[in-house]
């Protein structure tokens, strides 16, 4: 069975500071990994995805994530937080053969002025 | 680019009533997924359809049913609504022939049960 763990349900950073949102996965087969952002009362927007090509994945809005198989991690980072980054972030896993997404419990990012 | 369309965007129902949510996938996408996101919760997979056949099933209550039609749109039918059914319901679509079946999400239908 697949699962995703997001450490830290709430993360606060100062504007301009590094953003680090943690995601660890469990999968018995090669996973596909995704990060989504959700703004209040809105849908899910794809930030980036890992599909077994490059382990360092660059996404939209300056976000990137690195797939580390040895650590079963796919942490999301951004060098400099912006006020507009305040939102809920979800990590998700799927794999070939069972394409449904399993989501983590989400991390709410707060950016302090 | 065309996106996934969901209707209605908002729906208010009374307990024990019935609701129907509709999803129109991106053109040429053959798979539809339904997810339920309760207040402050992560999205939970309900059910999926590939080429009009149910392909996977998650934590969907027996009171709910869904189908995919010949034009690939899908409907989620919810009967005997309960207060706990209040949630944001997402539909996503994908093209199964793609390498990793990336899902594209619709804006969601917010269902409120009073």
mmCIF file with all atom_site columns, C-alpha atoms in Angstrom:
data_model
loop_
_atom_site.group_PDB
_atom_site.id
_atom_site.type_symbol
_atom_site.label_atom_id
_atom_site.label_alt_id
_atom_site.label_comp_id
_atom_site.label_asym_id
_atom_site.label_entity_id
_atom_site.label_seq_id
_atom_site.pdbx_PDB_ins_code
_atom_site.Cartn_x
_atom_site.Cartn_y
_atom_site.Cartn_z
_atom_site.occupancy
_atom_site.B_iso_or_equiv
_atom_site.pdbx_formal_charge
_atom_site.auth_seq_id
_atom_site.auth_comp_id
_atom_site.auth_asym_id
_atom_site.auth_atom_id
_atom_site.pdbx_PDB_model_num
ATOM 1   C CA . UNK A 1 1   ? 0.000   0.000  0.000   1.00 0.00 ? 1   UNK A CA 1
ATOM 2   C CA . UNK A 1 2   ? 1.096   3.519  -0.657  1.00 0.00 ? 2   UNK A CA 1
ATOM 3   C CA . UNK A 1 3   ? 1.082   6.352  1.819   1.00 0.00 ? 3   UNK A CA 1
ATOM 4   C CA . UNK A 1 4   ? 2.331   9.885  2.243   1.00 0.00 ? 4   UNK A CA 1
ATOM 5   C CA . UNK A 1 5   ? 3.400   11.648 5.415   1.00 0.00 ? 5   UNK A CA 1
ATOM 6   C CA . UNK A 1 6   ? 3.714   15.394 5.600   1.00 0.00 ? 6   UNK A CA 1
ATOM 7   C CA . UNK A 1 7   ? 5.567   16.524 8.692   1.00 0.00 ? 7   UNK A CA 1
ATOM 8   C CA . UNK A 1 8   ? 4.215   19.731 10.111  1.00 0.00 ? 8   UNK A CA 1
ATOM 9   C CA . UNK A 1 9   ? 0.596   20.635 9.567   1.00 0.00 ? 9   UNK A CA 1
ATOM 10  C CA . UNK A 1 10  ? 1.489   24.307 9.943   1.00 0.00 ? 10  UNK A CA 1
ATOM 11  C CA . UNK A 1 11  ? 4.700   26.023 8.881   1.00 0.00 ? 11  UNK A CA 1
ATOM 12  C CA . UNK A 1 12  ? 5.467   29.725 9.338   1.00 0.00 ? 12  UNK A CA 1
ATOM 13  C CA . UNK A 1 13  ? 8.304   31.530 7.586   1.00 0.00 ? 13  UNK A CA 1
ATOM 14  C CA . UNK A 1 14  ? 9.273   35.147 7.213   1.00 0.00 ? 14  UNK A CA 1
ATOM 15  C CA . UNK A 1 15  ? 8.947   36.814 3.846   1.00 0.00 ? 15  UNK A CA 1
ATOM 16  C CA . UNK A 1 16  ? 12.195  36.235 1.951   1.00 0.00 ? 16  UNK A CA 1
ATOM 17  C CA . UNK A 1 17  ? 13.152  33.186 4.019   1.00 0.00 ? 17  UNK A CA 1
ATOM 18  C CA . UNK A 1 18  ? 13.628  29.642 2.799   1.00 0.00 ? 18  UNK A CA 1
ATOM 19  C CA . UNK A 1 19  ? 10.515  27.511 2.493   1.00 0.00 ? 19  UNK A CA 1
ATOM 20  C CA . UNK A 1 20  ? 10.886  23.800 3.301   1.00 0.00 ? 20  UNK A CA 1
ATOM 21  C CA . UNK A 1 21  ? 7.837   21.548 3.325   1.00 0.00 ? 21  UNK A CA 1
ATOM 22  C CA . UNK A 1 22  ? 8.484   17.902 4.092   1.00 0.00 ? 22  UNK A CA 1
ATOM 23  C CA . UNK A 1 23  ? 7.003   14.881 2.396   1.00 0.00 ? 23  UNK A CA 1
ATOM 24  C CA . UNK A 1 24  ? 7.910   11.241 2.934   1.00 0.00 ? 24  UNK A CA 1
ATOM 25  C CA . UNK A 1 25  ? 6.304   8.459  0.991   1.00 0.00 ? 25  UNK A CA 1
ATOM 26  C CA . UNK A 1 26  ? 5.878   4.735  1.241   1.00 0.00 ? 26  UNK A CA 1
ATOM 27  C CA . UNK A 1 27  ? 5.526   2.671  -1.893  1.00 0.00 ? 27  UNK A CA 1
ATOM 28  C CA . UNK A 1 28  ? 6.443   -0.860 -2.870  1.00 0.00 ? 28  UNK A CA 1
ATOM 29  C CA . UNK A 1 29  ? 6.717   0.133  -6.520  1.00 0.00 ? 29  UNK A CA 1
ATOM 30  C CA . UNK A 1 30  ? 8.387   3.084  -8.207  1.00 0.00 ? 30  UNK A CA 1
ATOM 31  C CA . UNK A 1 31  ? 6.255   6.065  -7.279  1.00 0.00 ? 31  UNK A CA 1
ATOM 32  C CA . UNK A 1 32  ? 5.061   9.104  -9.092  1.00 0.00 ? 32  UNK A CA 1
ATOM 33  C CA . UNK A 1 33  ? 5.087   12.068 -6.725  1.00 0.00 ? 33  UNK A CA 1
ATOM 34  C CA . UNK A 1 34  ? 3.281   15.374 -6.920  1.00 0.00 ? 34  UNK A CA 1
ATOM 35  C CA . UNK A 1 35  ? 3.009   18.615 -5.014  1.00 0.00 ? 35  UNK A CA 1
ATOM 36  C CA . UNK A 1 36  ? -0.218  20.597 -5.222  1.00 0.00 ? 36  UNK A CA 1
ATOM 37  C CA . UNK A 1 37  ? -1.113  23.993 -3.807  1.00 0.00 ? 37  UNK A CA 1
ATOM 38  C CA . UNK A 1 38  ? -4.585  24.969 -2.699  1.00 0.00 ? 38  UNK A CA 1
ATOM 39  C CA . UNK A 1 39  ? -5.580  28.554 -1.994  1.00 0.00 ? 39  UNK A CA 1
ATOM 40  C CA . UNK A 1 40  ? -8.619  29.193 0.220   1.00 0.00 ? 40  UNK A CA 1
ATOM 41  C CA . UNK A 1 41  ? -11.854 28.044 -1.362  1.00 0.00 ? 41  UNK A CA 1
ATOM 42  C CA . UNK A 1 42  ? -10.087 27.053 -4.553  1.00 0.00 ? 42  UNK A CA 1
ATOM 43  C CA . UNK A 1 43  ? -9.111  23.880 -6.348  1.00 0.00 ? 43  UNK A CA 1
ATOM 44  C CA . UNK A 1 44  ? -5.818  22.020 -6.529  1.00 0.00 ? 44  UNK A CA 1
ATOM 45  C CA . UNK A 1 45  ? -3.057  23.481 -8.651  1.00 0.00 ? 45  UNK A CA 1
ATOM 46  C CA . UNK A 1 46  ? -0.099  21.330 -9.669  1.00 0.00 ? 46  UNK A CA 1
ATOM 47  C CA . UNK A 1 47  ? 3.230   22.784 -8.560  1.00 0.00 ? 47  UNK A CA 1
ATOM 48  C CA . UNK A 1 48  ? 5.523   20.033 -9.803  1.00 0.00 ? 48  UNK A CA 1
ATOM 49  C CA . UNK A 1 49  ? 5.794   16.305 -10.373 1.00 0.00 ? 49  UNK A CA 1
ATOM 50  C CA . UNK A 1 50  ? 8.387   13.526 -10.211 1.00 0.00 ? 50  UNK A CA 1
ATOM 51  C CA . UNK A 1 51  ? 8.012   10.836 -12.836 1.00 0.00 ? 51  UNK A CA 1
ATOM 52  C CA . UNK A 1 52  ? 11.354  8.973  -12.619 1.00 0.00 ? 52  UNK A CA 1
ATOM 53  C CA . UNK A 1 53  ? 13.249  11.304 -14.904 1.00 0.00 ? 53  UNK A CA 1
ATOM 54  C CA . UNK A 1 54  ? 15.390  13.940 -13.145 1.00 0.00 ? 54  UNK A CA 1
ATOM 55  C CA . UNK A 1 55  ? 15.513  13.662 -9.372  1.00 0.00 ? 55  UNK A CA 1
ATOM 56  C CA . UNK A 1 56  ? 15.554  17.437 -8.959  1.00 0.00 ? 56  UNK A CA 1
ATOM 57  C CA . UNK A 1 57  ? 12.289  18.783 -10.235 1.00 0.00 ? 57  UNK A CA 1
ATOM 58  C CA . UNK A 1 58  ? 11.558  22.427 -10.868 1.00 0.00 ? 58  UNK A CA 1
ATOM 59  C CA . UNK A 1 59  ? 8.005   23.665 -10.757 1.00 0.00 ? 59  UNK A CA 1
ATOM 60  C CA . UNK A 1 60  ? 6.025   26.835 -10.991 1.00 0.00 ? 60  UNK A CA 1
ATOM 61  C CA . UNK A 1 61  ? 6.379   29.940 -8.820  1.00 0.00 ? 61  UNK A CA 1
ATOM 62  C CA . UNK A 1 62  ? 10.024  29.178 -7.997  1.00 0.00 ? 62  UNK A CA 1
ATOM 63  C CA . UNK A 1 63  ? 9.346   25.908 -6.191  1.00 0.00 ? 63  UNK A CA 1
ATOM 64  C CA . UNK A 1 64  ? 11.448  22.804 -6.591  1.00 0.00 ? 64  UNK A CA 1
ATOM 65  C CA . UNK A 1 65  ? 11.638  19.358 -5.018  1.00 0.00 ? 65  UNK A CA 1
ATOM 66  C CA . UNK A 1 66  ? 14.244  16.629 -4.875  1.00 0.00 ? 66  UNK A CA 1
ATOM 67  C CA . UNK A 1 67  ? 13.399  12.943 -5.014  1.00 0.00 ? 67  UNK A CA 1
ATOM 68  C CA . UNK A 1 68  ? 15.616  10.980 -2.621  1.00 0.00 ? 68  UNK A CA 1
ATOM 69  C CA . UNK A 1 69  ? 14.961  7.271  -2.871  1.00 0.00 ? 69  UNK A CA 1
ATOM 70  C CA . UNK A 1 70  ? 17.280  6.404  0.014   1.00 0.00 ? 70  UNK A CA 1
ATOM 71  C CA . UNK A 1 71  ? 15.314  8.693  2.299   1.00 0.00 ? 71  UNK A CA 1
ATOM 72  C CA . UNK A 1 72  ? 11.922  8.050  0.642   1.00 0.00 ? 72  UNK A CA 1
ATOM 73  C CA . UNK A 1 73  ? 11.479  11.800 0.598   1.00 0.00 ? 73  UNK A CA 1
ATOM 74  C CA . UNK A 1 74  ? 10.240  14.442 -1.791  1.00 0.00 ? 74  UNK A CA 1
ATOM 75  C CA . UNK A 1 75  ? 10.587  17.712 0.119   1.00 0.00 ? 75  UNK A CA 1
ATOM 76  C CA . UNK A 1 76  ? 9.385   20.962 -1.431  1.00 0.00 ? 76  UNK A CA 1
ATOM 77  C CA . UNK A 1 77  ? 11.590  24.039 -1.253  1.00 0.00 ? 77  UNK A CA 1
ATOM 78  C CA . UNK A 1 78  ? 11.620  27.646 -2.357  1.00 0.00 ? 78  UNK A CA 1
ATOM 79  C CA . UNK A 1 79  ? 14.628  29.890 -1.708  1.00 0.00 ? 79  UNK A CA 1
ATOM 80  C CA . UNK A 1 80  ? 12.659  33.018 -0.858  1.00 0.00 ? 80  UNK A CA 1
ATOM 81  C CA . UNK A 1 81  ? 9.097   33.055 0.430   1.00 0.00 ? 81  UNK A CA 1
ATOM 82  C CA . UNK A 1 82  ? 6.596   35.546 -0.888  1.00 0.00 ? 82  UNK A CA 1
ATOM 83  C CA . UNK A 1 83  ? 3.389   36.633 0.784   1.00 0.00 ? 83  UNK A CA 1
ATOM 84  C CA . UNK A 1 84  ? 1.451   35.103 -2.101  1.00 0.00 ? 84  UNK A CA 1
ATOM 85  C CA . UNK A 1 85  ? 2.850   31.654 -1.204  1.00 0.00 ? 85  UNK A CA 1
ATOM 86  C CA . UNK A 1 86  ? 0.554   31.454 1.823   1.00 0.00 ? 86  UNK A CA 1
ATOM 87  C CA . UNK A 1 87  ? -1.667  28.465 1.096   1.00 0.00 ? 87  UNK A CA 1
ATOM 88  C CA . UNK A 1 88  ? -2.193  24.774 1.832   1.00 0.00 ? 88  UNK A CA 1
ATOM 89  C CA . UNK A 1 89  ? 0.270   22.391 0.202   1.00 0.00 ? 89  UNK A CA 1
ATOM 90  C CA . UNK A 1 90  ? -0.428  18.729 -0.481  1.00 0.00 ? 90  UNK A CA 1
ATOM 91  C CA . UNK A 1 91  ? 2.018   16.011 -1.409  1.00 0.00 ? 91  UNK A CA 1
ATOM 92  C CA . UNK A 1 92  ? 0.539   13.068 -3.340  1.00 0.00 ? 92  UNK A CA 1
ATOM 93  C CA . UNK A 1 93  ? 1.756   9.679  -4.551  1.00 0.00 ? 93  UNK A CA 1
ATOM 94  C CA . UNK A 1 94  ? 0.555   7.328  -7.239  1.00 0.00 ? 94  UNK A CA 1
ATOM 95  C CA . UNK A 1 95  ? 2.078   4.582  -9.339  1.00 0.00 ? 95  UNK A CA 1
ATOM 96  C CA . UNK A 1 96  ? 1.504   2.653  -12.517 1.00 0.00 ? 96  UNK A CA 1
ATOM 97  C CA . UNK A 1 97  ? -1.276  0.134  -12.093 1.00 0.00 ? 97  UNK A CA 1
ATOM 98  C CA . UNK A 1 98  ? -3.036  2.131  -9.390  1.00 0.00 ? 98  UNK A CA 1
ATOM 99  C CA . UNK A 1 99  ? -3.274  5.645  -10.636 1.00 0.00 ? 99  UNK A CA 1
ATOM 100 C CA . UNK A 1 100 ? -5.419  7.060  -7.864  1.00 0.00 ? 100 UNK A CA 1
ATOM 101 C CA . UNK A 1 101 ? -3.664  9.704  -5.834  1.00 0.00 ? 101 UNK A CA 1
ATOM 102 C CA . UNK A 1 102 ? -2.971  9.214  -2.154  1.00 0.00 ? 102 UNK A CA 1
ATOM 103 C CA . UNK A 1 103 ? -2.645  12.623 -0.549  1.00 0.00 ? 103 UNK A CA 1
ATOM 104 C CA . UNK A 1 104 ? -0.799  13.668 2.550   1.00 0.00 ? 104 UNK A CA 1
ATOM 105 C CA . UNK A 1 105 ? -2.660  15.536 5.247   1.00 0.00 ? 105 UNK A CA 1
ATOM 106 C CA . UNK A 1 106 ? -1.394  18.856 3.988   1.00 0.00 ? 106 UNK A CA 1
ATOM 107 C CA . UNK A 1 107 ? 0.802   21.648 5.315   1.00 0.00 ? 107 UNK A CA 1
ATOM 108 C CA . UNK A 1 108 ? -0.563  25.121 5.763   1.00 0.00 ? 108 UNK A CA 1
ATOM 109 C CA . UNK A 1 109 ? 2.133   27.668 4.973   1.00 0.00 ? 109 UNK A CA 1
ATOM 110 C CA . UNK A 1 110 ? 1.975   31.063 6.624   1.00 0.00 ? 110 UNK A CA 1
ATOM 111 C CA . UNK A 1 111 ? 4.265   33.843 5.429   1.00 0.00 ? 111 UNK A CA 1
ATOM 112 C CA . UNK A 1 112 ? 5.043   36.564 7.929   1.00 0.00 ? 112 UNK A CA 1
ATOM 113 C CA . UNK A 1 113 ? 5.758   40.131 6.852   1.00 0.00 ? 113 UNK A CA 1
ATOM 114 C CA . UNK B 2 1   ? -6.224  25.176 -22.791 1.00 0.00 ? 1   UNK B CA 1
ATOM 115 C CA . UNK B 2 2   ? -9.419  23.380 -21.874 1.00 0.00 ? 2   UNK B CA 1
ATOM 116 C CA . UNK B 2 3   ? -9.757  22.371 -18.250 1.00 0.00 ? 3   UNK B CA 1
ATOM 117 C CA . UNK B 2 4   ? -11.925 20.022 -16.237 1.00 0.00 ? 4   UNK B CA 1
ATOM 118 C CA . UNK B 2 5   ? -15.379 21.454 -15.744 1.00 0.00 ? 5   UNK B CA 1
ATOM 119 C CA . UNK B 2 6   ? -17.504 20.708 -12.718 1.00 0.00 ? 6   UNK B CA 1
ATOM 120 C CA . UNK B 2 7   ? -21.069 21.709 -12.107 1.00 0.00 ? 7   UNK B CA 1
ATOM 121 C CA . UNK B 2 8   ? -22.564 23.030 -10.066 1.00 0.00 ? 8   UNK B CA 1
ATOM 122 C CA . UNK B 2 9   ? -19.829 24.902 -8.245  1.00 0.00 ? 9   UNK B CA 1
ATOM 123 C CA . UNK B 2 10  ? -21.929 25.219 -5.123  1.00 0.00 ? 10  UNK B CA 1
ATOM 124 C CA . UNK B 2 11  ? -24.826 23.118 -3.907  1.00 0.00 ? 11  UNK B CA 1
ATOM 125 C CA . UNK B 2 12  ? -26.930 23.354 -0.775  1.00 0.00 ? 12  UNK B CA 1
ATOM 126 C CA . UNK B 2 13  ? -29.140 20.431 0.208   1.00 0.00 ? 13  UNK B CA 1
ATOM 127 C CA . UNK B 2 14  ? -31.145 19.280 3.185   1.00 0.00 ? 14  UNK B CA 1
ATOM 128 C CA . UNK B 2 15  ? -30.508 16.038 5.053   1.00 0.00 ? 15  UNK B CA 1
ATOM 129 C CA . UNK B 2 16  ? -31.923 12.974 3.317   1.00 0.00 ? 16  UNK B CA 1
ATOM 130 C CA . UNK B 2 17  ? -32.078 14.742 -0.031  1.00 0.00 ? 17  UNK B CA 1
ATOM 131 C CA . UNK B 2 18  ? -30.297 13.661 -3.215  1.00 0.00 ? 18  UNK B CA 1
ATOM 132 C CA . UNK B 2 19  ? -27.541 15.460 -5.097  1.00 0.00 ? 19  UNK B CA 1
ATOM 133 C CA . UNK B 2 20  ? -25.960 14.970 -8.497  1.00 0.00 ? 20  UNK B CA 1
ATOM 134 C CA . UNK B 2 21  ? -22.523 16.343 -9.301  1.00 0.00 ? 21  UNK B CA 1
ATOM 135 C CA . UNK B 2 22  ? -21.272 16.515 -12.848 1.00 0.00 ? 22  UNK B CA 1
ATOM 136 C CA . UNK B 2 23  ? -17.779 16.402 -14.276 1.00 0.00 ? 23  UNK B CA 1
ATOM 137 C CA . UNK B 2 24  ? -16.661 17.127 -17.828 1.00 0.00 ? 24  UNK B CA 1
ATOM 138 C CA . UNK B 2 25  ? -13.097 15.931 -18.442 1.00 0.00 ? 25  UNK B CA 1
ATOM 139 C CA . UNK B 2 26  ? -10.511 17.518 -20.655 1.00 0.00 ? 26  UNK B CA 1
ATOM 140 C CA . UNK B 2 27  ? -11.083 16.486 -24.302 1.00 0.00 ? 27  UNK B CA 1
ATOM 141 C CA . UNK B 2 28  ? -9.426  13.153 -25.187 1.00 0.00 ? 28  UNK B CA 1
ATOM 142 C CA . UNK B 2 29  ? -9.007  12.221 -21.535 1.00 0.00 ? 29  UNK B CA 1
ATOM 143 C CA . UNK B 2 30  ? -10.433 8.773  -20.936 1.00 0.00 ? 30  UNK B CA 1
ATOM 144 C CA . UNK B 2 31  ? -10.236 8.457  -17.158 1.00 0.00 ? 31  UNK B CA 1
ATOM 145 C CA . UNK B 2 32  ? -12.153 10.325 -14.493 1.00 0.00 ? 32  UNK B CA 1
ATOM 146 C CA . UNK B 2 33  ? -11.498 10.334 -10.753 1.00 0.00 ? 33  UNK B CA 1
ATOM 147 C CA . UNK B 2 34  ? -13.635 11.618 -7.885  1.00 0.00 ? 34  UNK B CA 1
ATOM 148 C CA . UNK B 2 35  ? -12.223 12.874 -4.598  1.00 0.00 ? 35  UNK B CA 1
ATOM 149 C CA . UNK B 2 36  ? -13.877 14.162 -1.443  1.00 0.00 ? 36  UNK B CA 1
ATOM 150 C CA . UNK B 2 37  ? -12.218 16.817 0.722   1.00 0.00 ? 37  UNK B CA 1
ATOM 151 C CA . UNK B 2 38  ? -13.872 17.400 4.076   1.00 0.00 ? 38  UNK B CA 1
ATOM 152 C CA . UNK B 2 39  ? -13.283 20.632 6.012   1.00 0.00 ? 39  UNK B CA 1
ATOM 153 C CA . UNK B 2 40  ? -9.623  20.851 6.961   1.00 0.00 ? 40  UNK B CA 1
ATOM 154 C CA . UNK B 2 41  ? -8.957  17.415 5.489   1.00 0.00 ? 41  UNK B CA 1
ATOM 155 C CA . UNK B 2 42  ? -6.883  16.065 2.631   1.00 0.00 ? 42  UNK B CA 1
ATOM 156 C CA . UNK B 2 43  ? -8.656  14.878 -0.514  1.00 0.00 ? 43  UNK B CA 1
ATOM 157 C CA . UNK B 2 44  ? -9.787  11.265 -0.287  1.00 0.00 ? 44  UNK B CA 1
ATOM 158 C CA . UNK B 2 45  ? -10.191 9.100  -3.372  1.00 0.00 ? 45  UNK B CA 1
ATOM 159 C CA . UNK B 2 46  ? -13.754 7.913  -3.967  1.00 0.00 ? 46  UNK B CA 1
ATOM 160 C CA . UNK B 2 47  ? -13.931 6.189  -7.333  1.00 0.00 ? 47  UNK B CA 1
ATOM 161 C CA . UNK B 2 48  ? -12.533 6.229  -10.856 1.00 0.00 ? 48  UNK B CA 1
ATOM 162 C CA . UNK B 2 49  ? -13.680 5.265  -14.337 1.00 0.00 ? 49  UNK B CA 1
ATOM 163 C CA . UNK B 2 50  ? -11.726 4.278  -17.416 1.00 0.00 ? 50  UNK B CA 1
ATOM 164 C CA . UNK B 2 51  ? -13.510 4.045  -20.731 1.00 0.00 ? 51  UNK B CA 1
ATOM 165 C CA . UNK B 2 52  ? -16.866 4.109  -18.979 1.00 0.00 ? 52  UNK B CA 1
ATOM 166 C CA . UNK B 2 53  ? -16.033 1.194  -16.690 1.00 0.00 ? 53  UNK B CA 1
ATOM 167 C CA . UNK B 2 54  ? -15.284 1.491  -12.999 1.00 0.00 ? 54  UNK B CA 1
ATOM 168 C CA . UNK B 2 55  ? -11.523 1.093  -12.656 1.00 0.00 ? 55  UNK B CA 1
ATOM 169 C CA . UNK B 2 56  ? -10.928 1.605  -8.941  1.00 0.00 ? 56  UNK B CA 1
ATOM 170 C CA . UNK B 2 57  ? -12.921 2.187  -5.808  1.00 0.00 ? 57  UNK B CA 1
ATOM 171 C CA . UNK B 2 58  ? -11.977 3.918  -2.624  1.00 0.00 ? 58  UNK B CA 1
ATOM 172 C CA . UNK B 2 59  ? -13.872 4.995  0.438   1.00 0.00 ? 59  UNK B CA 1
ATOM 173 C CA . UNK B 2 60  ? -17.131 5.721  -1.314  1.00 0.00 ? 60  UNK B CA 1
ATOM 174 C CA . UNK B 2 61  ? -20.276 5.222  0.786   1.00 0.00 ? 61  UNK B CA 1
ATOM 175 C CA . UNK B 2 62  ? -22.916 2.816  -0.487  1.00 0.00 ? 62  UNK B CA 1
ATOM 176 C CA . UNK B 2 63  ? -25.281 5.803  -0.669  1.00 0.00 ? 63  UNK B CA 1
ATOM 177 C CA . UNK B 2 64  ? -23.142 7.205  -3.462  1.00 0.00 ? 64  UNK B CA 1
ATOM 178 C CA . UNK B 2 65  ? -22.980 5.937  -7.010  1.00 0.00 ? 65  UNK B CA 1
ATOM 179 C CA . UNK B 2 66  ? -21.215 7.185  -10.082 1.00 0.00 ? 66  UNK B CA 1
ATOM 180 C CA . UNK B 2 67  ? -20.920 6.483  -13.746 1.00 0.00 ? 67  UNK B CA 1
ATOM 181 C CA . UNK B 2 68  ? -19.118 7.643  -16.839 1.00 0.00 ? 68  UNK B CA 1
ATOM 182 C CA . UNK B 2 69  ? -21.100 8.241  -19.977 1.00 0.00 ? 69  UNK B CA 1
ATOM 183 C CA . UNK B 2 70  ? -20.332 7.676  -23.658 1.00 0.00 ? 70  UNK B CA 1
ATOM 184 C CA . UNK B 2 71  ? -19.109 11.287 -24.008 1.00 0.00 ? 71  UNK B CA 1
ATOM 185 C CA . UNK B 2 72  ? -16.758 10.613 -21.045 1.00 0.00 ? 72  UNK B CA 1
ATOM 186 C CA . UNK B 2 73  ? -18.469 12.991 -18.682 1.00 0.00 ? 73  UNK B CA 1
ATOM 187 C CA . UNK B 2 74  ? -19.149 11.572 -15.254 1.00 0.00 ? 74  UNK B CA 1
ATOM 188 C CA . UNK B 2 75  ? -21.815 12.038 -12.625 1.00 0.00 ? 75  UNK B CA 1
ATOM 189 C CA . UNK B 2 76  ? -21.628 11.387 -8.910  1.00 0.00 ? 76  UNK B CA 1
ATOM 190 C CA . UNK B 2 77  ? -25.029 10.654 -7.409  1.00 0.00 ? 77  UNK B CA 1
ATOM 191 C CA . UNK B 2 78  ? -25.429 11.040 -3.685  1.00 0.00 ? 78  UNK B CA 1
ATOM 192 C CA . UNK B 2 79  ? -28.576 9.922  -1.892  1.00 0.00 ? 79  UNK B CA 1
ATOM 193 C CA . UNK B 2 80  ? -29.844 10.153 1.681   1.00 0.00 ? 80  UNK B CA 1
ATOM 194 C CA . UNK B 2 81  ? -27.469 13.026 2.304   1.00 0.00 ? 81  UNK B CA 1
ATOM 195 C CA . UNK B 2 82  ? -25.982 13.364 5.755   1.00 0.00 ? 82  UNK B CA 1
ATOM 196 C CA . UNK B 2 83  ? -24.403 16.373 7.462   1.00 0.00 ? 83  UNK B CA 1
ATOM 197 C CA . UNK B 2 84  ? -21.033 14.631 7.159   1.00 0.00 ? 84  UNK B CA 1
ATOM 198 C CA . UNK B 2 85  ? -21.287 14.662 3.386   1.00 0.00 ? 85  UNK B CA 1
ATOM 199 C CA . UNK B 2 86  ? -20.629 18.404 3.421   1.00 0.00 ? 86  UNK B CA 1
ATOM 200 C CA . UNK B 2 87  ? -17.341 18.704 1.583   1.00 0.00 ? 87  UNK B CA 1
ATOM 201 C CA . UNK B 2 88  ? -15.548 19.875 -1.512  1.00 0.00 ? 88  UNK B CA 1
ATOM 202 C CA . UNK B 2 89  ? -15.845 17.265 -4.253  1.00 0.00 ? 89  UNK B CA 1
ATOM 203 C CA . UNK B 2 90  ? -13.134 17.245 -6.870  1.00 0.00 ? 90  UNK B CA 1
ATOM 204 C CA . UNK B 2 91  ? -13.174 15.600 -10.214 1.00 0.00 ? 91  UNK B CA 1
ATOM 205 C CA . UNK B 2 92  ? -9.934  14.943 -12.060 1.00 0.00 ? 92  UNK B CA 1
ATOM 206 C CA . UNK B 2 93  ? -9.252  13.562 -15.499 1.00 0.00 ? 93  UNK B CA 1
ATOM 207 C CA . UNK B 2 94  ? -6.279  11.935 -17.169 1.00 0.00 ? 94  UNK B CA 1
ATOM 208 C CA . UNK B 2 95  ? -5.240  10.274 -20.377 1.00 0.00 ? 95  UNK B CA 1
ATOM 209 C CA . UNK B 2 96  ? -4.300  6.732  -19.535 1.00 0.00 ? 96  UNK B CA 1
ATOM 210 C CA . UNK B 2 97  ? -1.958  6.394  -22.470 1.00 0.00 ? 97  UNK B CA 1
ATOM 211 C CA . UNK B 2 98  ? 0.264   8.998  -20.857 1.00 0.00 ? 98  UNK B CA 1
ATOM 212 C CA . UNK B 2 99  ? 3.429   7.847  -19.064 1.00 0.00 ? 99  UNK B CA 1
ATOM 213 C CA . UNK B 2 100 ? 2.346   8.607  -15.540 1.00 0.00 ? 100 UNK B CA 1
ATOM 214 C CA . UNK B 2 101 ? -1.322  9.352  -15.773 1.00 0.00 ? 101 UNK B CA 1
ATOM 215 C CA . UNK B 2 102 ? -1.089  12.921 -14.526 1.00 0.00 ? 102 UNK B CA 1
ATOM 216 C CA . UNK B 2 103 ? -4.439  14.005 -13.205 1.00 0.00 ? 103 UNK B CA 1
ATOM 217 C CA . UNK B 2 104 ? -5.869  17.421 -13.932 1.00 0.00 ? 104 UNK B CA 1
ATOM 218 C CA . UNK B 2 105 ? -8.249  18.655 -11.288 1.00 0.00 ? 105 UNK B CA 1
ATOM 219 C CA . UNK B 2 106 ? -11.423 20.627 -11.693 1.00 0.00 ? 106 UNK B CA 1
ATOM 220 C CA . UNK B 2 107 ? -12.317 23.563 -9.431  1.00 0.00 ? 107 UNK B CA 1
ATOM 221 C CA . UNK B 2 108 ? -14.546 21.390 -7.266  1.00 0.00 ? 108 UNK B CA 1
ATOM 222 C CA . UNK B 2 109 ? -18.170 21.403 -6.179  1.00 0.00 ? 109 UNK B CA 1
ATOM 223 C CA . UNK B 2 110 ? -18.784 22.605 -2.663  1.00 0.00 ? 110 UNK B CA 1
ATOM 224 C CA . UNK B 2 111 ? -21.662 20.654 -1.176  1.00 0.00 ? 111 UNK B CA 1
ATOM 225 C CA . UNK B 2 112 ? -23.307 21.905 1.986   1.00 0.00 ? 112 UNK B CA 1
ATOM 226 C CA . UNK B 2 113 ? -25.835 19.667 3.712   1.00 0.00 ? 113 UNK B CA 1
ATOM 227 C CA . UNK B 2 114 ? -28.097 21.428 6.207   1.00 0.00 ? 114 UNK B CA 1
#
